[in-house]
Tab-separated table of C-alpha atoms in Angstrom:
chain	number	residue	atom	x	y	z
G	1	VAL	CA	-3.082	25.172	-4.892
G	2	GLN	CA	-1.197	21.939	-4.404
G	3	LEU	CA	-2.203	18.389	-3.569
G	4	GLN	CA	0.687	16.206	-2.484
G	5	ALA	CA	-0.093	12.490	-2.472
G	6	SER	CA	2.078	9.882	-0.809
G	7	GLY	CA	1.983	6.395	0.648
G	8	GLY	CA	1.918	4.226	-2.434
G	9	GLY	CA	4.109	1.183	-2.798
G	10	SER	CA	4.335	-2.468	-3.715
G	11	VAL	CA	2.537	-4.992	-1.521
G	12	GLN	CA	1.268	-8.537	-1.618
G	13	ALA	CA	-2.402	-9.360	-1.974
G	14	GLY	CA	-4.142	-9.151	1.376
G	15	GLU	CA	-1.838	-6.494	2.753
G	16	SER	CA	-2.670	-2.876	3.574
G	17	LEU	CA	-1.556	0.598	2.612
G	18	ARG	CA	-2.497	4.077	3.712
G	19	LEU	CA	-2.411	6.907	1.220
G	20	SER	CA	-2.121	10.511	2.338
G	21	CYS	CA	-2.921	13.728	0.504
G	22	THR	CA	-1.811	17.036	1.915
G	23	ALA	CA	-3.494	20.162	0.608
G	24	SER	CA	-1.917	23.598	0.466
G	25	GLY	CA	-2.830	26.919	-1.047
G	26	PHE	CA	-6.472	26.707	-0.089
G	27	ASP	CA	-8.638	25.975	2.928
G	28	SER	CA	-9.536	22.334	2.371
G	29	ARG	CA	-12.090	22.327	5.193
G	30	TYR	CA	-14.753	23.597	2.800
G	31	THR	CA	-13.794	21.408	-0.136
G	32	HIS	CA	-15.109	18.021	-1.169
G	33	MET	CA	-12.164	15.676	-1.601
G	34	ALA	CA	-11.774	12.363	-3.359
G	35	TRP	CA	-9.395	9.630	-4.408
G	36	HIS	CA	-9.451	8.359	-7.963
G	37	ARG	CA	-7.323	5.709	-9.608
G	38	GLN	CA	-6.192	4.798	-13.068
G	39	ALA	CA	-5.010	1.330	-13.928
G	40	PRO	CA	-2.879	0.656	-17.028
G	41	GLY	CA	-5.026	0.792	-20.137
G	42	LYS	CA	-8.118	1.864	-18.234
G	43	GLU	CA	-9.938	5.108	-17.602
G	44	ARG	CA	-9.593	7.001	-14.370
G	45	GLU	CA	-12.283	6.014	-11.887
G	46	LEU	CA	-13.602	7.363	-8.616
G	47	VAL	CA	-12.554	5.260	-5.646
G	48	ALA	CA	-13.839	7.203	-2.651
G	49	ARG	CA	-15.167	10.645	-1.885
G	50	ILE	CA	-15.610	12.631	1.299
G	51	SER	CA	-17.669	15.787	1.448
G	52	ASN	CA	-16.762	18.891	3.375
G	53	VAL	CA	-19.043	17.678	6.179
G	54	GLY	CA	-17.666	14.167	6.189
G	55	THR	CA	-20.182	12.250	4.097
G	56	THR	CA	-18.442	9.381	2.311
G	57	ASN	CA	-19.078	7.439	-0.879
G	58	TYR	CA	-17.212	4.450	-2.271
G	59	ALA	CA	-16.938	2.548	-5.496
G	60	ASP	CA	-18.601	-0.842	-5.167
G	61	SER	CA	-15.289	-2.573	-5.830
G	62	VAL	CA	-13.691	-1.132	-2.679
G	63	LYS	CA	-16.592	-1.029	-0.232
G	64	GLY	CA	-15.670	-2.722	3.012
G	65	ARG	CA	-11.949	-2.584	2.225
G	66	PHE	CA	-11.143	1.101	1.764
G	67	THR	CA	-11.868	3.964	4.143
G	68	ILE	CA	-11.533	7.623	3.271
G	69	SER	CA	-11.078	10.166	6.034
G	70	ARG	CA	-9.955	13.721	6.491
G	71	ASP	CA	-8.125	15.771	9.084
G	72	ASN	CA	-9.029	19.395	8.611
G	73	VAL	CA	-6.495	20.546	11.206
G	74	VAL	CA	-3.607	19.469	8.997
G	75	HIS	CA	-5.506	19.802	5.683
G	76	ALA	CA	-5.080	16.146	4.829
G	77	VAL	CA	-7.172	13.397	3.314
G	78	TYR	CA	-6.380	9.734	3.776
G	79	LEU	CA	-7.278	6.479	2.088
G	80	GLN	CA	-6.838	3.426	4.264
G	81	MET	CA	-6.771	0.321	2.094
G	82	ILE	CA	-6.950	-3.173	3.552
G	83	ASN	CA	-7.142	-6.601	1.959
G	84	LEU	CA	-5.622	-5.259	-1.217
G	85	LYS	CA	-6.152	-7.195	-4.427
G	86	PRO	CA	-4.136	-7.284	-7.652
G	87	GLU	CA	-6.974	-5.436	-9.370
G	88	ASP	CA	-6.340	-2.486	-7.028
G	89	THR	CA	-3.069	-1.892	-8.854
G	90	ALA	CA	-3.198	1.647	-10.237
G	91	VAL	CA	-1.944	5.173	-9.889
G	92	TYR	CA	-4.029	6.843	-7.199
G	93	TYR	CA	-4.836	10.519	-7.488
G	94	CYS	CA	-6.041	12.958	-4.884
G	95	HIS	CA	-8.755	15.287	-6.158
G	96	ALA	CA	-10.250	18.529	-4.862
G	97	GLU	CA	-13.722	19.182	-6.266
G	98	PRO	CA	-15.376	22.532	-6.878
G	99	SER	CA	-17.345	23.126	-3.684
G	100	PRO	CA	-19.470	25.851	-2.098
G	101	PHE	CA	-17.077	28.016	-0.079
G	102	GLY	CA	-14.228	25.770	-1.256
G	103	VAL	CA	-12.202	25.672	-4.443
G	104	SER	CA	-13.869	26.865	-7.635
G	105	ARG	CA	-12.329	24.338	-10.014
G	106	HIS	CA	-10.928	20.803	-10.100
G	107	TYR	CA	-7.446	20.214	-8.745
G	108	TRP	CA	-5.441	16.988	-8.991
G	109	GLY	CA	-2.431	15.683	-7.172
G	110	GLN	CA	0.496	14.090	-8.953
G	111	GLY	CA	-0.530	10.505	-8.245
G	112	THR	CA	1.011	7.750	-6.204
G	113	LEU	CA	1.510	4.225	-7.551
G	114	VAL	CA	0.034	1.223	-5.782
G	115	THR	CA	1.133	-2.199	-7.004
G	116	VAL	CA	-0.469	-5.331	-5.586
G	117	SER	CA	0.998	-8.677	-6.507
G	118	SER	CA	-0.666	-12.036	-6.055
């Protein structure tokens, strides 16, 4: 099982980025997927989650700015981020959750760094 995250970078406040996570080694269609982030000196936190049937949940801090989506044809999960703020600066991790008919344990991608400057 592998989760390959990409799309991070350095942007100015107010700009946008789109993160991608490509899954391999398992059928991601049946797996709940999520994006988490960890800022320097802080604990990892859930940013957005999408269930295997497409139900989404967001952290309050990103509601209205971030959108999680999935493309089961290419086994990918995306995080569209608009109106980025300096407090969004963090390493973003793709996460596959234990799910009925999906994976049986937690899997994490390697992380992709997002830096937002004011």
